[in-house]
Short mmCIF file of C-alpha atoms in Angstrom, two decimals:
data_model
loop_
_atom_site.label_atom_id
_atom_site.label_comp_id
_atom_site.label_asym_id
_atom_site.label_seq_id
_atom_site.Cartn_x
_atom_site.Cartn_y
_atom_site.Cartn_z
CA MET A 28 51.89 43.06 0.40
CA GLY A 29 50.13 40.46 2.51
CA THR A 30 46.59 39.33 1.88
CA THR A 31 44.45 37.50 4.41
CA THR A 32 41.02 35.92 4.25
CA VAL A 33 38.37 35.50 6.91
CA LYS A 34 35.73 32.85 6.29
CA TRP A 35 32.52 32.61 8.26
CA ILE A 36 31.86 29.15 9.72
CA SER A 37 28.55 29.67 11.53
CA GLY A 38 27.11 31.83 14.27
CA LYS A 39 29.94 34.11 15.35
CA GLN A 40 32.73 31.70 14.40
CA PHE A 41 35.31 32.39 11.71
CA ILE A 42 38.54 31.03 10.25
CA GLY A 43 41.29 33.56 9.53
CA ILE A 44 43.77 32.50 6.85
CA ASP A 45 47.07 34.32 6.41
CA SER A 46 49.06 34.99 3.25
CA THR A 47 50.95 31.70 3.70
CA GLN A 48 47.75 29.65 4.11
CA HIS A 49 48.02 29.16 7.88
CA SER A 50 44.80 29.48 9.83
CA VAL A 51 43.41 30.51 13.19
CA VAL A 52 39.91 30.09 14.62
CA LEU A 53 38.19 33.27 15.76
CA SER A 54 34.95 33.76 17.66
CA THR A 55 33.18 35.95 20.13
CA PRO A 56 33.58 35.06 23.83
CA ASP A 57 30.03 33.66 23.99
CA GLU A 58 30.83 31.18 21.20
CA GLY A 59 33.90 30.03 23.13
CA VAL A 60 35.71 28.21 20.31
CA GLY A 61 38.31 30.65 19.04
CA ILE A 62 40.40 33.70 19.72
CA LYS A 63 38.55 36.94 20.35
CA PRO A 64 39.47 39.31 17.47
CA SER A 65 40.59 42.12 19.81
CA ASP A 66 42.84 39.64 21.66
CA LEU A 67 44.28 38.64 18.29
CA LEU A 68 45.47 42.24 17.91
CA LEU A 69 47.38 41.94 21.21
CA ILE A 70 48.80 38.60 20.06
CA ALA A 71 49.87 40.25 16.79
CA VAL A 72 51.75 43.01 18.63
CA ALA A 73 53.45 40.51 20.96
CA SER A 74 54.34 38.00 18.26
CA CYS A 75 55.68 40.67 15.92
CA THR A 76 58.03 41.87 18.65
CA ALA A 77 58.90 38.26 19.53
CA VAL A 78 60.18 37.53 16.03
CA ASP A 79 62.36 40.65 16.17
CA ILE A 80 63.73 39.92 19.66
CA VAL A 81 64.75 36.38 18.70
CA GLU A 82 66.44 37.63 15.51
CA ILE A 83 68.22 40.59 17.12
CA LEU A 84 69.60 38.61 20.07
CA SER A 85 70.62 35.75 17.78
CA LYS A 86 72.66 38.21 15.71
CA LYS A 87 74.28 39.41 18.95
CA ARG A 88 75.24 35.77 19.63
CA MET A 89 72.87 35.62 22.58
CA PRO A 90 70.51 32.80 21.60
CA LEU A 91 67.43 32.40 23.76
CA ASP A 92 66.17 29.36 25.56
CA HIS A 93 63.02 31.10 26.85
CA LEU A 94 60.84 33.94 25.62
CA GLU A 95 57.38 34.71 26.90
CA ILE A 96 55.54 37.96 26.26
CA ILE A 97 52.52 38.88 28.32
CA CYS A 98 50.56 41.55 26.48
CA SER A 99 47.73 43.47 28.13
CA GLY A 100 45.59 46.21 26.70
CA GLU A 101 43.24 48.90 27.93
CA GLN A 102 40.31 49.75 25.70
CA ASP A 103 37.74 52.56 25.65
CA GLN A 104 34.52 51.74 27.51
CA ASP A 105 32.33 52.55 24.51
CA PRO A 106 32.25 51.25 20.93
CA PRO A 107 34.42 50.79 18.98
CA TRP A 108 36.43 49.92 22.15
CA THR A 109 39.64 51.39 20.79
CA PHE A 110 42.86 50.26 22.47
CA ARG A 111 44.48 53.24 24.23
CA LYS A 112 47.23 51.44 26.18
CA ILE A 113 49.13 48.26 25.41
CA HIS A 114 51.76 46.87 27.77
CA LEU A 115 54.29 44.17 26.87
CA ARG A 116 56.07 42.25 29.61
CA PHE A 117 59.00 40.22 28.29
CA ILE A 118 60.23 37.24 30.31
CA ILE A 119 63.43 36.17 28.66
CA GLY A 120 66.15 33.62 29.27
CA GLY A 121 69.36 32.57 27.60
CA GLN A 122 73.08 32.34 28.12
CA ASN A 123 75.09 35.53 28.49
CA LEU A 124 72.08 37.85 28.23
CA THR A 125 72.71 41.36 29.49
CA GLU A 126 70.17 43.98 30.48
CA LYS A 127 71.71 46.32 27.94
CA ALA A 128 71.33 43.85 25.05
CA VAL A 129 67.74 42.97 25.96
CA ALA A 130 66.75 46.62 26.40
CA GLN A 131 68.35 47.48 23.06
CA ALA A 132 66.55 44.61 21.30
CA ILE A 133 63.21 45.76 22.72
CA GLN A 134 63.95 49.34 21.70
CA LEU A 135 64.82 48.26 18.13
CA THR A 136 61.63 46.24 17.72
CA GLU A 137 59.55 49.12 19.11
CA GLU A 138 61.14 51.91 17.10
CA LYS A 139 62.33 50.26 13.91
CA TYR A 140 61.13 46.77 13.05
CA CYS A 141 57.67 45.81 14.35
CA SER A 142 55.10 46.84 11.76
CA VAL A 143 52.17 45.90 13.99
CA ALA A 144 53.34 48.10 16.87
CA ALA A 145 54.12 50.93 14.45
CA THR A 146 50.55 50.76 13.13
CA VAL A 147 48.86 50.47 16.54
CA ARG A 148 51.00 53.23 18.07
CA ALA A 149 48.87 55.83 16.25
CA THR A 150 46.06 55.25 18.76
CA ALA A 151 47.58 53.30 21.65
CA GLU A 152 50.48 54.08 23.96
CA ILE A 153 52.79 51.05 24.04
CA THR A 154 54.89 50.42 27.15
CA THR A 155 57.32 47.62 27.94
CA GLU A 156 59.19 45.97 30.76
CA PHE A 157 61.40 42.91 30.90
CA GLU A 158 62.73 40.29 33.27
CA ILE A 159 65.80 38.19 32.55
CA LEU A 160 65.54 34.71 34.01
CA GLU A 161 68.44 33.47 36.07
CA GLU A 162 70.58 30.90 34.29
CA GLU A 163 70.27 27.46 35.77
CA LEU A 164 73.62 26.16 36.87
CA GLU A 165 74.62 22.62 36.07
CA PRO A 166 74.47 20.47 39.20
CA VAL A 167 77.84 19.62 40.68
CA ALA A 168 78.55 15.89 40.66
CA GLN A 169 78.71 14.29 44.09
CA LEU A 170 81.61 11.95 44.80
#
């Protein structure tokens, strides 16, 4: 079981400390010094899936050289501003990647491994899409 701590700094600024003693600065948008807590939830969904994607494709002997996940969310208009839709767009690059392998890795993280997505899925619909970057070819030497 993980345990985290949030410490108040001042105003609407906080430090979040994870179970391994790493920290992140949080604040409201008007404070402008840290991550907005609701955005941190989107980051948590994206980073949880990222860890799984890297691991799954590595085991398939398809190591990555690029992974970017753009995560957007739609929230209710009224408090408590519950997330109802979360969309993950994976931009992924690496040698020998196939659409099938990437789609399968995304499916596994969604359905089996990502604890954050599994928790959030109770209130928010999670959708995904992906783009595989073209491999850059080595330049041909000129004689």
